[in-house]
XYZ file of C-alpha atoms in Angstrom:
737
model
C 250.288 147.829 193.775
C 246.857 149.004 192.589
C 244.975 146.514 190.457
C 244.732 147.988 186.983
C 241.442 148.235 185.147
C 241.266 146.603 181.733
C 239.578 148.435 178.888
C 240.699 146.693 175.686
C 238.139 144.262 174.310
C 240.931 142.333 172.613
C 242.186 141.213 175.994
C 238.752 140.145 177.198
C 237.718 138.401 174.002
C 240.745 136.153 173.880
C 240.612 132.378 173.967
C 238.495 131.070 176.830
C 240.846 129.619 179.399
C 240.413 127.396 182.409
C 242.388 129.143 185.132
C 243.066 128.025 188.668
C 242.128 130.300 191.537
C 244.987 132.534 192.636
C 245.567 135.137 195.334
C 246.745 138.635 194.559
C 249.289 139.922 197.091
C 247.864 143.419 196.709
C 244.557 142.250 198.199
C 245.967 140.254 201.087
C 245.689 141.207 204.722
C 242.684 141.818 206.934
C 241.585 145.291 207.846
C 241.698 146.637 211.373
C 239.392 149.404 210.126
C 236.568 146.888 209.916
C 236.480 146.660 213.700
C 236.280 150.398 214.350
C 233.215 151.102 212.216
C 231.717 154.369 211.062
C 228.578 155.981 212.428
C 225.663 155.695 210.028
C 222.055 156.754 210.231
C 219.726 153.964 209.091
C 216.145 154.429 207.938
C 213.547 152.593 205.900
C 212.870 153.573 202.329
C 209.158 154.007 202.948
C 206.716 151.638 201.290
C 204.205 151.273 204.105
C 203.532 147.881 205.627
C 203.424 145.484 202.643
C 203.381 142.335 204.818
C 201.122 140.200 206.999
C 200.378 141.837 210.356
C 199.511 138.778 212.427
C 198.676 140.361 215.772
C 197.875 143.704 217.412
C 197.598 144.171 221.158
C 196.449 147.342 222.943
C 197.701 147.625 226.497
C 194.671 147.403 228.812
C 196.112 149.839 231.372
C 197.914 152.515 229.345
C 196.189 154.866 226.948
C 197.813 154.945 223.509
C 200.165 152.000 224.045
C 199.948 149.086 221.610
C 202.152 146.408 220.076
C 202.082 144.651 216.715
C 203.672 141.467 215.469
C 204.459 140.239 211.959
C 205.190 136.856 210.470
C 208.748 137.615 209.260
C 209.439 141.273 210.092
C 209.672 141.502 213.880
C 207.624 143.375 216.470
C 206.676 147.031 216.895
C 205.457 149.438 219.574
C 202.897 152.127 218.780
C 203.843 155.698 219.664
C 200.475 157.417 219.917
C 201.923 160.921 220.139
C 203.976 160.487 216.965
C 201.321 158.269 215.335
C 203.887 155.744 214.167
C 205.350 152.344 214.985
C 208.806 151.836 216.486
C 210.608 148.602 215.527
C 211.680 146.536 218.523
C 213.704 143.659 217.101
C 216.127 145.210 214.592
C 218.985 144.265 216.927
C 218.629 140.590 216.020
C 221.599 139.673 213.865
C 222.584 137.327 211.073
C 222.782 134.192 213.200
C 219.362 134.933 214.698
C 217.506 135.353 211.411
C 214.929 132.759 212.509
C 213.862 135.008 215.386
C 212.506 137.815 213.168
C 209.159 136.016 213.068
C 207.020 136.800 216.115
C 204.745 133.965 217.211
C 203.107 135.891 220.067
C 203.141 139.018 222.252
C 202.119 139.409 225.896
C 201.771 142.444 228.140
C 201.328 142.648 231.917
C 198.231 144.657 232.912
C 199.699 145.259 236.366
C 203.127 146.418 235.139
C 202.712 148.674 232.083
C 206.390 148.732 231.109
C 206.690 144.977 230.794
C 206.335 143.271 227.419
C 207.206 139.777 226.214
C 207.821 138.328 222.748
C 207.835 134.680 221.649
C 210.110 134.454 218.603
C 210.709 131.776 215.996
C 209.849 131.905 212.306
C 209.912 128.211 211.389
C 209.355 124.993 213.315
C 211.073 122.856 210.681
C 214.104 120.665 211.364
C 216.430 123.032 209.502
C 215.431 126.049 211.599
C 216.789 127.020 214.984
C 214.871 126.893 218.229
C 212.676 129.717 219.414
C 213.375 132.302 222.082
C 211.519 134.556 224.488
C 212.472 138.206 224.889
C 211.412 140.106 227.995
C 211.593 143.833 228.596
C 210.986 146.179 231.532
C 211.047 149.330 229.392
C 208.483 148.659 226.664
C 210.996 147.051 224.341
C 213.796 149.620 224.504
C 216.058 146.888 225.903
C 215.639 143.139 226.138
C 216.737 140.079 228.041
C 216.622 136.798 226.191
C 215.924 133.169 227.018
C 216.581 130.559 224.353
C 214.010 127.794 224.226
C 214.502 124.088 223.659
C 211.523 124.019 221.265
C 210.699 125.520 217.875
C 208.056 128.114 217.088
C 206.423 128.881 213.729
C 205.547 132.542 213.176
C 205.558 132.122 209.376
C 203.758 128.801 209.204
C 200.082 127.892 208.893
C 198.204 129.264 211.872
C 200.421 132.304 212.255
C 197.422 134.598 212.612
C 196.086 132.692 215.624
C 196.669 133.555 219.230
C 197.932 135.064 221.269
C 199.924 132.007 222.342
C 201.744 133.872 225.146
C 200.044 135.073 228.338
C 200.899 136.678 231.676
C 198.949 134.921 234.426
C 196.445 137.425 235.852
C 196.942 135.950 239.341
C 200.736 136.298 239.382
C 202.825 138.575 237.191
C 205.856 136.323 237.607
C 204.041 133.444 235.905
C 203.847 133.209 232.111
C 202.332 130.606 229.819
C 203.515 129.788 226.290
C 201.627 127.585 223.858
C 203.745 125.721 221.329
C 202.958 123.910 218.109
C 204.675 120.583 218.763
C 205.609 120.585 222.445
C 202.426 121.313 224.337
C 202.155 124.034 226.954
C 205.144 125.648 228.675
C 205.191 127.602 231.925
C 207.593 130.067 233.504
C 207.490 131.149 237.151
C 210.344 133.658 236.906
C 208.975 136.114 234.346
C 210.210 134.205 231.329
C 213.765 133.585 232.441
C 213.239 129.804 232.393
C 210.587 127.500 231.016
C 209.306 123.992 231.704
C 206.689 121.774 230.117
C 203.316 121.681 231.872
C 202.586 118.155 233.030
C 199.020 116.985 232.834
C 198.005 119.314 230.010
C 195.450 117.256 228.034
C 196.440 118.208 224.489
C 198.413 115.579 222.584
C 200.552 117.109 219.788
C 199.702 115.840 216.325
C 200.880 116.271 212.784
C 199.108 119.526 211.946
C 201.708 121.665 213.670
C 199.138 123.800 215.492
C 199.173 122.604 219.097
C 198.120 125.434 221.389
C 196.384 128.012 219.198
C 195.504 130.637 221.816
C 195.745 131.543 225.481
C 193.318 133.936 227.144
C 192.347 134.866 230.697
C 188.695 135.106 231.678
C 188.912 136.543 235.150
C 191.220 134.170 237.038
C 190.502 131.213 234.764
C 192.832 130.494 231.860
C 191.650 129.053 228.554
C 193.795 127.367 225.917
C 192.738 126.680 222.351
C 193.951 123.430 220.832
C 194.387 122.576 217.163
C 195.514 118.923 217.097
C 192.586 116.945 218.536
C 192.694 115.302 221.972
C 194.933 112.338 221.093
C 192.159 109.784 221.523
C 190.346 110.247 218.249
C 187.925 112.744 219.727
C 187.940 116.514 219.452
C 188.530 118.717 222.464
C 189.566 122.069 221.160
C 189.284 124.247 224.259
C 190.805 123.577 227.683
C 190.787 125.541 230.933
C 192.355 125.724 234.366
C 190.966 127.483 237.398
C 193.947 126.903 239.679
C 196.888 126.989 237.281
C 197.588 123.317 237.907
C 194.712 121.150 236.712
C 193.571 121.461 233.110
C 190.307 120.059 231.735
C 188.274 120.158 228.550
C 185.678 122.902 228.705
C 182.295 121.158 229.124
C 179.532 121.456 226.567
C 181.633 122.680 223.671
C 179.271 123.336 220.758
C 178.912 120.552 218.254
C 179.153 123.087 215.444
C 182.719 123.882 216.500
C 183.809 120.345 217.319
C 185.487 119.717 213.969
C 186.970 123.202 213.737
C 190.015 124.942 215.147
C 189.706 127.767 217.684
C 191.438 130.729 216.054
C 191.166 133.566 218.581
C 189.269 134.431 221.780
C 188.375 137.580 223.711
C 186.718 138.031 227.117
C 184.014 140.563 227.955
C 184.536 141.169 231.675
C 181.259 143.100 231.970
C 179.053 140.242 230.785
C 181.494 137.460 231.790
C 181.319 135.992 228.289
C 184.140 134.497 226.256
C 183.892 134.907 222.479
C 185.726 132.342 220.323
C 186.177 132.345 216.549
C 186.524 129.046 214.685
C 187.561 127.868 211.242
C 188.014 124.493 209.579
C 191.696 125.218 208.886
C 194.299 127.243 210.755
C 194.668 129.874 208.018
C 195.431 132.297 206.724
C 194.781 130.179 203.602
C 192.589 127.128 203.169
C 189.592 128.092 205.301
C 186.138 127.415 203.857
C 183.954 127.167 206.957
C 183.805 128.807 210.354
C 181.681 130.109 213.193
C 181.612 132.352 216.251
C 180.487 131.080 219.651
C 180.302 132.616 223.086
C 180.595 130.945 226.462
C 178.934 132.383 229.554
C 181.678 131.568 232.032
C 179.319 131.952 235.000
C 176.824 129.323 233.806
C 178.859 127.236 231.367
C 176.276 127.803 228.632
C 177.387 128.134 225.016
C 175.633 130.047 222.256
C 176.220 130.217 218.514
C 176.478 133.906 217.559
C 177.898 133.499 214.041
C 177.119 136.668 212.029
C 176.838 134.944 208.632
C 177.133 131.242 207.950
C 179.703 130.390 205.263
C 178.583 128.411 202.248
C 176.115 130.659 200.510
C 176.482 132.123 197.041
C 177.471 135.587 195.908
C 175.632 137.736 193.375
C 177.653 136.210 190.547
C 176.961 132.671 191.708
C 180.340 132.012 193.345
C 180.529 129.979 196.527
C 180.859 132.272 199.544
C 183.230 130.192 201.635
C 185.367 131.524 204.506
C 186.345 131.081 208.133
C 186.330 133.443 211.090
C 189.531 134.993 212.427
C 189.998 138.013 214.664
C 187.862 138.958 217.641
C 187.962 141.949 219.982
C 185.663 143.139 222.758
C 184.966 146.727 223.742
C 186.373 147.335 227.218
C 183.980 150.245 227.737
C 180.715 148.927 226.319
C 179.275 145.571 227.465
C 178.226 143.255 224.660
C 180.097 145.172 221.969
C 182.277 142.835 219.924
C 184.014 142.859 216.543
C 184.942 139.716 214.584
C 186.535 139.239 211.180
C 185.969 136.838 208.354
C 189.046 135.282 206.755
C 189.860 133.732 203.391
C 186.653 135.149 201.907
C 187.808 135.729 198.336
C 184.473 135.681 196.521
C 182.610 138.313 198.533
C 185.692 139.949 200.141
C 186.484 139.756 203.854
C 184.799 142.064 206.326
C 184.482 142.980 209.984
C 181.188 142.332 211.757
C 180.271 144.412 214.806
C 177.610 143.754 217.418
C 176.429 145.931 220.295
C 174.001 143.388 221.755
C 176.164 140.395 222.517
C 175.872 138.809 219.087
C 172.122 138.894 218.529
C 172.555 141.235 215.562
C 175.614 142.204 213.538
C 176.602 144.972 211.125
C 179.184 144.590 208.384
C 181.619 147.495 208.690
C 182.830 146.944 205.137
C 179.456 148.004 203.761
C 179.828 151.591 204.972
C 183.618 151.838 204.882
C 185.400 154.714 203.168
C 189.010 153.702 202.495
C 191.751 156.285 202.036
C 195.034 154.752 200.847
C 196.599 157.950 199.538
C 199.510 157.414 201.905
C 200.194 153.930 200.508
C 198.891 153.886 196.908
C 200.160 150.365 196.199
C 197.120 149.079 198.116
C 195.021 149.611 194.997
C 196.978 146.705 193.448
C 196.782 148.276 190.002
C 193.032 148.813 190.183
C 190.768 151.775 190.840
C 190.226 151.209 194.548
C 191.615 149.152 197.414
C 190.104 146.043 198.929
C 188.763 146.145 202.462
C 191.114 143.322 203.330
C 192.171 139.702 203.244
C 193.984 137.523 205.757
C 192.191 139.401 208.534
C 193.122 137.573 211.717
C 194.423 140.472 213.812
C 191.661 142.713 215.184
C 192.050 145.083 218.142
C 189.841 147.651 219.909
C 191.383 150.518 221.831
C 190.274 150.082 225.483
C 190.176 153.879 225.855
C 188.360 154.707 222.613
C 185.459 152.549 221.440
C 185.695 153.900 217.904
C 189.424 153.334 217.516
C 189.508 149.956 215.807
C 192.411 148.433 213.869
C 192.774 145.270 211.851
C 195.650 143.636 210.037
C 195.671 142.307 206.500
C 198.189 140.522 204.334
C 199.689 143.893 203.412
C 198.828 146.595 205.940
C 197.115 147.645 209.152
C 193.915 149.646 208.724
C 192.597 151.911 211.469
C 189.517 154.042 212.092
C 188.410 156.587 214.684
C 184.752 156.698 213.680
C 184.006 153.159 212.399
C 183.478 154.532 208.902
C 186.612 156.214 207.587
C 189.621 153.913 207.354
C 193.256 154.529 206.467
C 196.489 152.587 206.890
C 197.806 153.011 210.428
C 201.176 151.813 209.327
C 203.819 154.531 209.583
C 207.126 153.061 210.692
C 206.062 149.461 210.064
C 207.863 148.036 207.031
C 207.783 144.307 206.325
C 208.752 143.918 202.691
C 210.935 140.992 201.650
C 213.181 142.724 199.118
C 214.745 140.800 196.228
C 216.344 143.309 193.800
C 217.667 146.860 194.061
C 218.747 149.401 191.443
C 220.052 152.885 192.182
C 219.896 154.723 188.843
C 222.721 157.114 187.901
C 220.233 159.694 186.585
C 216.556 160.544 186.880
C 214.051 161.462 189.572
C 214.361 158.203 191.512
C 217.449 157.211 193.436
C 215.979 153.744 194.007
C 213.948 151.074 192.199
C 213.116 147.959 194.195
C 211.940 144.478 193.266
C 209.981 142.882 196.091
C 208.129 139.833 197.251
C 204.327 140.144 196.963
C 204.285 143.785 195.808
C 206.325 143.603 192.613
C 208.483 146.554 191.554
C 208.371 150.066 193.012
C 209.780 153.336 191.694
C 210.925 155.414 194.680
C 210.858 159.047 193.643
C 211.125 159.756 197.389
C 212.740 157.712 200.130
C 210.481 159.133 202.830
C 207.068 158.452 201.285
C 205.442 155.402 199.760
C 205.897 155.474 195.953
C 203.140 157.618 194.467
C 202.711 155.234 191.515
C 202.262 152.272 193.823
C 203.187 148.934 192.321
C 204.530 148.951 188.778
C 201.618 148.211 186.437
C 201.108 146.883 182.923
C 201.327 144.146 184.023
C 201.041 143.981 187.807
C 203.289 141.379 189.428
C 202.853 139.662 192.754
C 206.515 138.969 193.462
C 209.376 140.288 191.362
C 211.973 137.789 190.154
C 214.177 140.031 188.035
C 215.075 143.702 187.636
C 217.772 145.174 185.389
C 218.833 148.511 183.901
C 220.886 149.154 180.774
C 224.125 150.667 182.077
C 224.712 152.956 179.107
C 221.012 153.674 178.535
C 219.584 154.010 182.069
C 216.169 155.052 180.784
C 215.704 151.420 179.725
C 214.687 149.086 182.565
C 213.235 145.570 182.479
C 211.482 143.513 185.110
C 210.114 139.984 185.499
C 207.887 138.307 188.046
C 204.762 136.366 188.900
C 201.788 137.929 187.155
C 198.395 136.920 185.809
C 198.666 138.965 182.608
C 202.286 138.516 181.617
C 205.581 137.931 183.343
C 207.906 140.474 181.770
C 207.837 144.207 181.078
C 210.071 147.062 179.975
C 210.273 150.785 180.640
C 211.786 153.526 178.507
C 211.506 156.266 181.111
C 213.645 154.841 183.879
C 210.938 152.749 185.521
C 208.098 155.254 185.786
C 205.805 153.594 183.237
C 205.845 150.101 181.780
C 204.692 147.979 178.864
C 204.560 144.177 178.736
C 206.839 142.220 176.444
C 205.028 141.582 173.187
C 205.636 137.850 173.627
C 207.200 135.507 176.156
C 208.396 131.897 176.209
C 205.728 129.441 177.334
C 207.682 128.523 180.463
C 207.640 132.133 181.698
C 204.187 131.793 183.249
C 205.229 128.999 185.598
C 208.896 129.783 186.123
C 209.749 133.470 185.746
C 213.312 134.061 186.869
C 215.997 136.740 186.721
C 216.621 138.867 183.653
C 219.535 140.920 182.339
C 219.893 143.538 179.638
C 223.141 144.443 177.971
C 224.795 147.857 178.247
C 222.797 149.529 175.489
C 219.502 147.714 176.111
C 219.466 145.932 172.762
C 219.547 142.354 174.125
C 217.651 140.578 176.899
C 218.602 137.325 178.627
C 215.810 135.723 180.653
C 216.375 132.760 182.966
C 213.561 130.442 184.092
C 213.400 128.760 187.484
C 210.247 127.249 188.972
C 209.422 127.936 192.609
C 210.179 124.273 193.382
C 213.752 124.712 192.097
C 213.336 123.133 188.646
C 215.599 124.901 186.132
C 214.872 125.532 182.452
C 216.911 126.831 179.488
C 217.507 130.576 179.281
C 216.085 132.586 176.390
C 217.363 135.585 174.463
C 215.572 138.442 172.742
C 217.103 141.085 170.471
C 213.840 142.878 169.690
C 212.657 144.038 173.097
C 210.752 140.863 173.857
C 208.886 140.419 170.590
C 210.609 137.099 169.869
C 212.722 134.751 171.976
C 215.233 132.002 171.237
C 216.725 129.388 173.526
C 220.369 129.757 174.587
C 221.491 126.155 174.847
C 224.997 126.931 176.116
C 223.758 128.976 179.076
C 223.752 126.878 182.296
C 220.197 126.290 183.476
C 219.215 128.375 186.475
C 222.319 130.579 186.496
C 221.997 134.346 186.795
C 223.043 136.463 183.776
C 225.233 139.534 184.302
C 225.782 142.157 181.608
C 229.079 143.912 181.145
C 228.362 147.569 182.010
C 230.578 148.997 179.250
C 230.586 146.528 176.349
C 227.155 145.557 174.948
C 228.521 142.382 173.346
C 229.565 140.854 176.674
C 227.552 138.806 179.167
C 228.758 136.658 182.059
C 227.325 134.030 184.339
C 228.532 131.816 187.132
C 227.586 128.145 187.248
C 227.537 127.301 190.933
C 227.013 123.596 190.186
C 230.433 123.303 188.552
C 232.287 126.342 189.880
C 232.736 127.780 186.392
C 232.599 131.328 185.065
C 231.151 131.472 181.558
C 231.168 134.413 179.165
C 229.541 135.427 175.917
C 231.263 137.704 173.419
C 228.430 137.615 170.877
C 225.703 139.452 172.790
C 224.428 136.389 174.595
C 224.023 133.981 171.680
C 226.592 131.510 173.005
C 228.482 131.038 176.258
C 231.855 129.351 176.815
C 233.756 128.482 179.954
C 236.528 130.682 181.239
C 237.730 130.304 184.827
C 237.105 126.967 186.524
C 237.928 125.695 189.985
C 235.837 128.413 191.624
C 233.673 127.711 194.689
C 230.775 125.430 193.859
C 227.723 124.068 195.571
C 227.240 127.348 197.415
C 223.618 128.367 197.076
C 224.332 131.919 198.171
C 226.570 133.616 195.629
C 226.480 136.868 193.727
C 228.368 137.769 190.545
C 228.558 141.548 190.140
C 230.225 143.712 187.516
C 231.874 146.931 188.667
C 230.149 149.939 187.043
C 231.758 151.759 184.147
C 234.391 149.077 183.572
C 234.773 146.190 181.204
C 235.559 142.789 182.641
C 235.869 143.856 186.305
C 233.931 141.069 188.026
C 233.390 140.303 191.700
C 232.111 136.975 192.996
C 230.848 136.766 196.560
C 230.219 133.377 198.128
C 228.769 132.576 201.537
C 231.301 129.933 202.481
C 234.250 130.955 200.353
C 234.608 134.697 200.688
C 235.184 137.194 197.918
C 236.893 136.708 194.539
C 237.755 139.198 191.808
C 238.587 139.062 188.125
C 239.995 141.981 186.136
C 240.206 140.108 182.831
C 236.576 139.277 182.165
C 236.565 136.034 184.096
C 239.641 134.380 182.610
C 241.214 134.325 186.068
C 240.016 135.116 189.571
C 241.944 136.161 192.659
C 240.855 135.531 196.234
C 240.278 138.768 198.143
C 241.839 138.076 201.478
C 240.337 140.960 203.432
C 237.169 139.017 204.272
C 236.427 135.357 204.869
C 232.712 135.392 203.982
C 230.811 137.537 201.498
C 227.079 137.201 201.035
C 226.245 140.047 198.687
C 228.148 142.914 197.085
C 227.414 146.230 195.375
C 228.936 149.550 194.344
C 228.303 153.246 194.926
C 229.814 156.642 194.293
C 233.561 156.802 194.915
C 234.993 158.630 197.903
C 236.470 162.057 197.286
C 239.848 161.630 195.639
C 239.298 157.934 194.878
C 239.215 156.625 191.309
C 237.262 153.438 192.071
C 233.645 153.107 193.235
C 232.906 152.507 196.883
C 232.332 148.793 197.484
C 229.591 147.657 199.859
C 229.018 144.164 201.149
C 227.254 142.037 203.699
C 229.991 139.735 204.869
C 232.493 138.865 207.561
C 235.903 140.432 207.928
C 236.437 139.227 211.486
C 233.979 137.275 213.635
C 230.733 139.074 212.886
C 228.558 139.196 209.796
C 227.789 142.851 209.174
C 227.433 145.600 206.564
C 230.750 147.010 205.328
C 232.101 149.664 202.995
C 235.482 149.812 201.308
C 236.913 152.892 199.622
C 240.074 151.166 198.384
C 238.930 148.241 196.210
C 238.353 145.874 199.144
C 241.810 146.191 200.686
C 240.263 147.444 203.912
C 236.715 147.580 205.197
C 234.802 149.694 207.682
C 231.679 148.406 209.379
C 228.769 150.774 208.755
C 225.894 149.170 210.646
C 225.842 148.631 214.411
C 224.456 146.171 216.922
C 221.092 147.976 217.062
C 220.660 147.752 213.287
C 221.113 144.199 212.006
C 217.692 143.036 210.698
C 218.403 139.300 210.705
C 219.212 137.836 207.290
C 220.397 140.482 204.818
C 222.103 138.383 202.150
C 219.893 139.075 199.128
C 221.260 142.281 197.604
C 223.001 145.560 198.405
C 223.857 148.595 196.297
C 225.363 151.997 196.825
C 224.027 155.214 195.373
C 226.048 156.264 192.283
C 225.205 159.916 192.952
C 225.619 160.211 196.736
C 228.850 159.044 198.341
C 228.308 156.885 201.411
C 224.618 156.185 200.829
C 223.824 152.488 200.634
C 220.596 150.544 200.080
C 220.218 147.170 201.774
C 217.574 144.528 201.086
C 216.179 142.714 204.106
C 213.981 139.654 204.342
C 211.091 141.266 206.189
C 212.191 144.768 207.191
C 212.013 146.392 203.786
C 214.764 148.465 202.215
C 217.101 149.927 204.770
C 219.194 152.836 203.593
C 222.138 154.235 205.470
C 224.106 157.461 205.274
C 227.201 158.616 207.185
C 226.381 160.751 210.195
């Protein structure tokens, strides 16, 4: 029996009823097709970086080989011939979402094909433990060791390091600095790890612990961010024999109250350069310095390019710390350091060719070309040189090939003057909303963390318009399109000059709402527009979780009125065919509510639905009235064909995290259904061509991207094409091979 579609409003607008959850026999039975899978080709919808590149490491022994790490989006290897980055950790699946943050990278100078990753995004109690991956083929394949400790690649101090090091005296020995558990050591190339006894650092409450590990000849140095446990400050330790650690003598008093951020060793002059800041960063730094240690004599020298604390031309306080540091392997005494958290006078790189006696600001002569990633202008006339600069690297085979990471990209130069994003292949966006329009130039519009909304007229190039402007948002919180009037699109988000906007040309150009509720500035949330674009429903949720009443506008945002009957914090869903109908699901009570008066009032319909599940999605099937699908993390998939009066459990999957629709298969009269969920034992990406009776897996073990439960949508114009939001690997789109 095929479930019939309902089209008569009289059926849907009947008396609101509280209906128990039922199971439709026609949807029962699990699908063997889900195990077989279908071959898909997966690629990024190109945006270009968009996230915090926390570390870059050139291999000292191989020309053109480099690695990069990010705070939530995995690790990458640089392909110099193709001039692009290759992702190395996309194989990490749903259960390993916490491993998409890379705390540190290490390479072995004596064995060029070996590379190591220390993984773990959060060190909080609710997060899993970290892990170390080791590879003998430059990251093409990996072996894994799970750790008994937590790492924090997306916590304060994530731009420090590197915290992982291959011992220069023995390639089988590795060292790993942790935030809360001291120093670890492996003597079998990372296969097993043990705590180092006798290491002087005593973990404290800051969550920094070992901030860096670096080799200076055969001596190892470890930065420390938690004090020495006795009330004093010893922020740099060393060992000459790999067994006995001691505080480095004579540490400069100017650095005593600061945290060592990064260090680099000039083997020609036998000098170790260390950057310091008064906070771990990337935020919160207001003071810092650069010092060098002559390892042969033990003498320290302050070589800080510019002391923080002055004033800018407009009278603002010029406060900042120091972050990245890199030495030139070919030219003695040539060093580059970065400022960090310098918002008043903008961060820069300082370069010296005489061991720190004099410095030149590279920002002052920089020519930036962001034509490949226009969003980097952030709605202005020109891009910034950078911010959150803690990753700096110099090519050991090319003294003028310098790269540095920012909070949104990786800039590179080959002449120390002309800079452009060196970011192809590296995509780190945390994606929150997706629309695939049924008409128009763009097949995709995305709502994203940090970079607002983007209109993708091409999937293979960064959007030419950059971030949606007028106003510019930091992070998008809502994105909706009128189903019957697709030229009308609305968006909401965190912005300095307004929190809501509309477009009448499908998302190409925007105008701010004429007015907005007062709460919008501090709690912009999701938004919905009805089928013909005549009504808006805007929900308000503060970042701390506080929920506020929803508001309605029937004049394109000129005036707003509170909707008292709408459950606070719930997400509004518009019926795609009937402009008088809205729906919402109250997860606190397990109730589906509906409005038959264009969002003025809401009344309860089905009750007894899953509740208390923070991960749910209510989606309306396109082109149909009252065909609703509810996906819930712990309770699977449920469907209503009567506008939410009753729901049936879809028995073909036991967990559903997010759901969307695309063009129907040839000969089918119902849209293709896509979901991230579980039909058997694995959480994966699935497609159904028969209304969720059977499923076929369309991703594979090499393409999993950690947590992918935010949103998914098919393309209404291209059968089989699906767009998937990830939490740090951008928009992935797949097509049948």
